[in-house]
Coordinates of C-alpha atoms and ligand atoms in Angstrom, one line a residue:
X28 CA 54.7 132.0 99.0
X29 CA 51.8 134.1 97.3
X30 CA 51.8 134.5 93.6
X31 CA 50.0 136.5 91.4
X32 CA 48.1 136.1 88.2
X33 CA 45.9 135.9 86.2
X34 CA 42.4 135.9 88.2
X35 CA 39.5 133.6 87.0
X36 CA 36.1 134.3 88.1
X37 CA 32.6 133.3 87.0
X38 CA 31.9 134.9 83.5
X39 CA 35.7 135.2 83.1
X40 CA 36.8 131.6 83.4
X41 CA 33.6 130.5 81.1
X42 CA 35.1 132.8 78.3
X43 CA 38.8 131.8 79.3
X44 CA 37.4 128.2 78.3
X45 CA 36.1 129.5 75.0
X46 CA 39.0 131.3 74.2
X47 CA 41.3 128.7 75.1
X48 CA 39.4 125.6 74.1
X49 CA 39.1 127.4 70.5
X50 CA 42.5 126.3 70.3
X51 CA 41.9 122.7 70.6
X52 CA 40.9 122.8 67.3
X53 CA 43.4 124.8 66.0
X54 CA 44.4 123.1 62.9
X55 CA 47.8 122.4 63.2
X56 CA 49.0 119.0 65.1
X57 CA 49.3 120.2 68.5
X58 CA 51.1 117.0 69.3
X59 CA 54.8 117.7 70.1
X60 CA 55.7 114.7 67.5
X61 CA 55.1 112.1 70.4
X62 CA 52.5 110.2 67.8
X63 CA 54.2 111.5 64.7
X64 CA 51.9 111.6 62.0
X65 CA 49.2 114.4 61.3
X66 CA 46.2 112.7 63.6
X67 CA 45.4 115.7 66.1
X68 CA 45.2 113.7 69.2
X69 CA 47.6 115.0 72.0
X70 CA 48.4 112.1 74.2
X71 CA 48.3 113.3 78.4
X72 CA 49.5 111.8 81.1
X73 CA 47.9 113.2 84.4
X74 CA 49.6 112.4 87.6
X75 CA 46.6 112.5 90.1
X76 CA 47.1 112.5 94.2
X77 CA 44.8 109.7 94.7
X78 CA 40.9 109.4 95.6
X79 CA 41.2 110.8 99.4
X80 CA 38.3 113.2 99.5
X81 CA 35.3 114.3 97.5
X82 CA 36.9 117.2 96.3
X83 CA 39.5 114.9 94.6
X84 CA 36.2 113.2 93.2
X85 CA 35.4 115.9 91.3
X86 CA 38.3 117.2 90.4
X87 CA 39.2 113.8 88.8
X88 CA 36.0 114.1 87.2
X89 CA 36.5 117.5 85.6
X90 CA 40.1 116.8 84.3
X91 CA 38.8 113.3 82.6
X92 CA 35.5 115.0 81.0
X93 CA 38.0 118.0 79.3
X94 CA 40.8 115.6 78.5
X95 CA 38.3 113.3 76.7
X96 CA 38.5 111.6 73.2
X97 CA 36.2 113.9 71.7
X98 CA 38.0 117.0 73.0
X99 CA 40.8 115.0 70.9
X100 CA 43.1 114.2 73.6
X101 CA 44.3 110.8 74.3
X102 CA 44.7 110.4 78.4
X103 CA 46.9 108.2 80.3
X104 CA 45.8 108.6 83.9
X105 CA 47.2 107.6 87.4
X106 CA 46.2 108.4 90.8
X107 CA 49.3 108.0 92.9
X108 CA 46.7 106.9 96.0
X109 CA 48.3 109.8 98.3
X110 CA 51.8 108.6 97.8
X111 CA 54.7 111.1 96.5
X112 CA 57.1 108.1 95.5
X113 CA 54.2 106.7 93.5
X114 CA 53.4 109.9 91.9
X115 CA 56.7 110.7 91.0
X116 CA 57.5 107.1 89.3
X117 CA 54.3 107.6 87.4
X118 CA 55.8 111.1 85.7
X119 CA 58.5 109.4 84.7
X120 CA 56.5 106.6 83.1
X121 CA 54.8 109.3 81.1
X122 CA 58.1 110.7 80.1
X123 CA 59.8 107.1 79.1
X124 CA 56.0 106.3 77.2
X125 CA 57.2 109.8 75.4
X126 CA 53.6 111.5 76.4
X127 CA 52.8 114.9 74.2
X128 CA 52.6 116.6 77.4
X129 CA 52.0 115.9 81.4
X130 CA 49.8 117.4 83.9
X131 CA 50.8 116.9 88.0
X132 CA 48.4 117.5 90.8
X133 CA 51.3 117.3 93.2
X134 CA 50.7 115.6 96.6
X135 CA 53.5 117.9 98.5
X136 CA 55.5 120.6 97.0
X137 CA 58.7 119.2 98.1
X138 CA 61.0 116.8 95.6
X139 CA 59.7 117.6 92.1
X140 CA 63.1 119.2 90.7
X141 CA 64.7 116.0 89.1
X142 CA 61.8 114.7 87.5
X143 CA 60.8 117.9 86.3
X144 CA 64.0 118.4 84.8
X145 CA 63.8 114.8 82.9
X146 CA 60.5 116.0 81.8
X147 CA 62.3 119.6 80.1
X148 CA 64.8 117.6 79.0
X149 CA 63.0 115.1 77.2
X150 CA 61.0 118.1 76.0
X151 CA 57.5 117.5 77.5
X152 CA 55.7 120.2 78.4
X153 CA 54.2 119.6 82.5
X154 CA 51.2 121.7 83.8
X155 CA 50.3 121.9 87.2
X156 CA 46.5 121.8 88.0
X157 CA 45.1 122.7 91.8
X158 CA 48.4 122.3 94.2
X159 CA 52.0 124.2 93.6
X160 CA 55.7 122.5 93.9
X161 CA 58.2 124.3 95.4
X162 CA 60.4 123.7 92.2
X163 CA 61.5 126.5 90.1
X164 CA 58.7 128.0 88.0
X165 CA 60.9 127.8 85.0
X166 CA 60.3 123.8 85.8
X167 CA 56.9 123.7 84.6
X168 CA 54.6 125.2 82.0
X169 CA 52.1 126.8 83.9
X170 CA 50.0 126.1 87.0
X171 CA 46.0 126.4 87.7
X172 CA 44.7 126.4 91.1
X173 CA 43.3 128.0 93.8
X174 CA 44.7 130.5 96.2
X175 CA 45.3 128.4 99.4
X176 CA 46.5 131.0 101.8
X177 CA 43.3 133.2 100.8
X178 CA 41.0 130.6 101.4
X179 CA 43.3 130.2 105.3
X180 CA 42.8 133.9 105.5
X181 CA 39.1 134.0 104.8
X182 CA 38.7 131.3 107.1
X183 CA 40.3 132.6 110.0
X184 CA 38.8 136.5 109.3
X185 CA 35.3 134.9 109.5
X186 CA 36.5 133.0 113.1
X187 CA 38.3 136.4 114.3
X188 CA 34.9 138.5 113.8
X189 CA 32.8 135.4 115.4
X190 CA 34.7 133.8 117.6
X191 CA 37.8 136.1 118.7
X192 CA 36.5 138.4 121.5
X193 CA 36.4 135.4 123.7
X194 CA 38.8 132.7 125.1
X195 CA 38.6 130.0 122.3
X196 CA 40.2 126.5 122.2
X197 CA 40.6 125.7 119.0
X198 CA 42.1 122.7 117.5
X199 CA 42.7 122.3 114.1
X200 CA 42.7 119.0 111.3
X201 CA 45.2 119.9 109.1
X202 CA 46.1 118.7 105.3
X203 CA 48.4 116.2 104.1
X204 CA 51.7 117.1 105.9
X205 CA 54.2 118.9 103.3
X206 CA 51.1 119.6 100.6
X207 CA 50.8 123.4 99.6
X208 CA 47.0 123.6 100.6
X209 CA 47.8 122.5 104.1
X210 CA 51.1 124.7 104.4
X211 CA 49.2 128.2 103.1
X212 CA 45.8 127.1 104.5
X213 CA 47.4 126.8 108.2
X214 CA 49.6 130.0 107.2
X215 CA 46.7 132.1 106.4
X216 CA 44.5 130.9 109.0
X217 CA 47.1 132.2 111.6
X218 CA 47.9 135.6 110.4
X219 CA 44.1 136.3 110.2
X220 CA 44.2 135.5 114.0
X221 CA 46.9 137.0 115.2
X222 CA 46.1 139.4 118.4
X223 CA 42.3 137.6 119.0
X224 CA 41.6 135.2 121.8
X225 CA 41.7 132.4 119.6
X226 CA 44.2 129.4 121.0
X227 CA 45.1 126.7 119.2
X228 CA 45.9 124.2 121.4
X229 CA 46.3 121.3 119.4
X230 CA 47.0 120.6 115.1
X231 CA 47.7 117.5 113.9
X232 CA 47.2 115.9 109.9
X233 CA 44.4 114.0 109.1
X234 CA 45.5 113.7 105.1
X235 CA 42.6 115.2 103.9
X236 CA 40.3 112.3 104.5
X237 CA 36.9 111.4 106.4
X238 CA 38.7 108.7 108.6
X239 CA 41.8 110.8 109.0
X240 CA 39.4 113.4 110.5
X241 CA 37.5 111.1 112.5
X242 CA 40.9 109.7 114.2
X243 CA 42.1 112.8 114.9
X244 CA 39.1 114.3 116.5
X245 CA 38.5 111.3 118.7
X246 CA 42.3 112.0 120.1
X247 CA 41.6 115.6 120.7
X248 CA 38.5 114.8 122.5
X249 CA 40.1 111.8 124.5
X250 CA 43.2 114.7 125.2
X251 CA 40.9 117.5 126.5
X252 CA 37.6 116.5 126.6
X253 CA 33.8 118.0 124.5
X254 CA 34.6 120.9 127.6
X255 CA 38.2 122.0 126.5
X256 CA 37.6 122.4 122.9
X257 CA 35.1 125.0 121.1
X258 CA 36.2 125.7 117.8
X259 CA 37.6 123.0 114.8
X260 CA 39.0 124.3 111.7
X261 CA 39.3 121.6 109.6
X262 CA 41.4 122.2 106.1
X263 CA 38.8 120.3 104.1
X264 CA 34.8 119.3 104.2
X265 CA 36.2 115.5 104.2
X266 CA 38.1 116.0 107.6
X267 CA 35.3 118.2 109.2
X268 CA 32.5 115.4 108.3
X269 CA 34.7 113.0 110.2
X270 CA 35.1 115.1 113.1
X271 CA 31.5 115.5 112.9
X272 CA 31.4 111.9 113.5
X273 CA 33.5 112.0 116.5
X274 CA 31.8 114.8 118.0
X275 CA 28.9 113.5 118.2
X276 CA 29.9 109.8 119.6
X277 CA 31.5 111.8 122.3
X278 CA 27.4 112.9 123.1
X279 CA 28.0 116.7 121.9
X280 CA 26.5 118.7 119.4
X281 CA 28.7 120.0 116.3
X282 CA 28.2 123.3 115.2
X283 CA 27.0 124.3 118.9
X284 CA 28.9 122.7 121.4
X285 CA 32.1 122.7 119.2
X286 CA 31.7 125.0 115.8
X287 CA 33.7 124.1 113.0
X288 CA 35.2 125.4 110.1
X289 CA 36.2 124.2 107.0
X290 CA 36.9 124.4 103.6
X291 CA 35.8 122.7 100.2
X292 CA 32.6 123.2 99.9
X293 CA 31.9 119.9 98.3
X294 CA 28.2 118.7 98.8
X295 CA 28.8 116.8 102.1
X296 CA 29.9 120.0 103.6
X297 CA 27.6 122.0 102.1
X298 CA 24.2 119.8 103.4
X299 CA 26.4 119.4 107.4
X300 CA 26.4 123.7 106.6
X301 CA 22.9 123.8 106.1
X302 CA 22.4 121.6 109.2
X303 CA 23.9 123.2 111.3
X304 CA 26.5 121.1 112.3
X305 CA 29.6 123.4 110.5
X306 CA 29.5 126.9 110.8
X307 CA 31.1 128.3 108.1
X308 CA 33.2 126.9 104.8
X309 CA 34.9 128.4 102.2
X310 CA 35.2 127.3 98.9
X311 CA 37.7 125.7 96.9
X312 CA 37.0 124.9 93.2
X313 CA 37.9 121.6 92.1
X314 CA 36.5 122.1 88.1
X315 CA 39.8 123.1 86.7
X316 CA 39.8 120.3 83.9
X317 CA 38.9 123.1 81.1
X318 CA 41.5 125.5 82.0
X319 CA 43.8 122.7 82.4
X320 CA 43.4 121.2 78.9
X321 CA 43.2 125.0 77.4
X322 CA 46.6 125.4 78.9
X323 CA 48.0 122.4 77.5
X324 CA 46.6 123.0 74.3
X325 CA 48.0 126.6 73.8
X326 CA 51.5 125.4 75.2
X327 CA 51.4 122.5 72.5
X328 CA 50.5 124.9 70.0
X329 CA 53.1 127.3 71.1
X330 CA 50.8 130.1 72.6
X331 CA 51.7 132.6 74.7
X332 CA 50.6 131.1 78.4
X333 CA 50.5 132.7 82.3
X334 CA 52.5 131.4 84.4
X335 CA 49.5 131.3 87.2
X336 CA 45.8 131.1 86.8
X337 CA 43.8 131.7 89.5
X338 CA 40.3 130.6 90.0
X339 CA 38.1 132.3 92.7
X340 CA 36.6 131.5 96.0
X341 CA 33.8 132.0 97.2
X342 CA 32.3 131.4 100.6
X343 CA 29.2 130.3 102.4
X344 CA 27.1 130.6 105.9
X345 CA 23.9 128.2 106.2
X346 CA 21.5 130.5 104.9
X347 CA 24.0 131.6 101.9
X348 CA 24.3 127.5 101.6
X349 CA 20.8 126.5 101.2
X350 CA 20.8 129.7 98.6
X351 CA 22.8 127.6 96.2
X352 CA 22.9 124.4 97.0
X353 CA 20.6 123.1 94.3
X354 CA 22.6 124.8 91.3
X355 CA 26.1 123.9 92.6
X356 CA 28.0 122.0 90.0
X357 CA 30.0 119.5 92.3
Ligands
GZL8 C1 42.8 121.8 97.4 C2 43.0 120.3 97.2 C3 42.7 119.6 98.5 C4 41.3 119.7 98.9 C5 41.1 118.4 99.6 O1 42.9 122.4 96.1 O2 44.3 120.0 96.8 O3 43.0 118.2 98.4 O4 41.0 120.8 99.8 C6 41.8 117.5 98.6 O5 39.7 118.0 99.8 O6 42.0 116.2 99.1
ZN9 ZN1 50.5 114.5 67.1

């Protein structure tokens, strides 16, 4: 499902910060009475997925440096260690501690609608920050994220112009089954193949993580062998650096033998671009803690708010990597 909003890039999000972390010091009490009292903190709960790649890392990262003490927020944080149940009981935690507001990354998109209707009810405002639910958007405040199926189309344009005149086997490590990054990155992959020579013979989940990768990619090869595969599309850096792994136990060389293709861009990925050993990834921005906490600032202080934000993507070949490498924030 493709939304549209509002579209942060570069200069723009900086000053979408500004603006909307000028309101954190709005004067009034942007608590929604959950403290009582005129102290200004606004007391968070953030419902993480877990730790299961280095984009969460950062990500994690971001969200506790904006929704930090000074910044005058109190935050309550959980990271659900990849497990819907988990996350889900943690949101309602927040709502029976009687939180100011919440903020979900959710792990799939699927079963959000009751607790997000406790949430409403109880009158706590819930942001989304990086994946979507498939909930009504009248469930939830606002959402900041990243445009999955672009990233899935800009990844499969880039293996259509390189890789689609010829036969090309291509299996793929895909997301945590029933998140939205997996669902729109597989989605926009596929429609930017459509009509090429590019097969896929073979997808399988390998939840986002290094291990999950490496597993995966060591059945693949077992299945057809270094010969019968030449192209990996992995949906993050995490899953390609353990197929790299695998790859080249099996005696091959990744990034000639078998290119790969992923997306992230999270250090690791962006050094194994610069070596040669992935071919192309495009990025995906984890720092959404300012925009997050500017969201839930404005919402709290009854500001107008988007229903989408949109932060942009870019994307890199080695020679574009080792451009900007050394001034990459994450
Ligand atoms: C995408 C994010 C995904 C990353 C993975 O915004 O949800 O989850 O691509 C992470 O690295 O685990
Ligand atoms: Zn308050």
């Amino acid at each position: 499902m493709i939304r549209k909003g509002k579209l942060f890039a570069g200069l723009a999000l900086a000053g979408a910060i500004a603006l909307t972390a000028a309101g954190c010091s709005s004067s009034t009490d942007a608590g929604n009475g959950g403290d009582g009292g005129g102290d200004e903190t606004i007391t968070v709960g953030f419902a993480q997925t877990g730790s299961e790649s280095g984009w969460r890392s950062a990500n994690t990262e971001s969200m506790k440096t904006a929704f930090s003490a000074e910044n005058g927020f109190d935050l309550i944080f959980n990271a659900a260690d990849n497990d819907p149940a988990a996350q889900i009981a943690a949101v309602r935690d927040f709502i029976n501690q009687g939180v100011d507001a919440i903020v979900i990354a959710p792990i799939v998109e699927d079963g959000w609608d009751d607790v997000l209707q406790e949430a409403a009810d109880a009158g706590i405002p819930v942001v989304l920050e990086d994946r979507t639910v498939s909930a009504s958007d009248d469930l939830y405040a606002s959402w900041v994220g990243l445009d999955f199926r672009k990233e899935g189309v800009t990844a499969g344009t880039w293996a259509a112009e390189n890789f689609g005149d010829t036969p090309t086997n291509m299996v793929v490590l895909e997301g945590t089954t029933g998140s939205a990054p997996a669902n729109e990155r597989a989605a926009g992959f596929d429609e930017a193949i459509e009509g090429t020579q590019i097969e896929k013979i073979d997808s399988q989940t390998g939840d986002f993580t290094r291990d999950g990768g490496k597993k995966v990619m060591e059945g693949f090869l077992q299945k057809y062998g270094v010969d019968g595969i030449d192209l990996v599309y992995a949906h993050n850096d995490d899953m390609a650096l353990g197929a790299i792994e695998a790859i080249e136990a099996a005696g091959a060389v990744p990034g000639e033998d078998i290119k790969i293709i992923s997306i992230d861009a999270v250090k690791d990925g962006m050094l194994a671009l610069i070596d040669g050993k992935i071919n192309f990834i495009v990025e995906c921005n984890p720092l959404l803690g300012d925009l997050a906490a500017g969201i839930v600032t404005d919402v709290l202080a009854g500001n107008e708010v988007e229903k989408e934000y949109y932060v942009e993507d870019l994307s890199f070949t080695p020679e574009e990597a080792a451009k900007v490498i050394d001034s990459r924030l994450y």
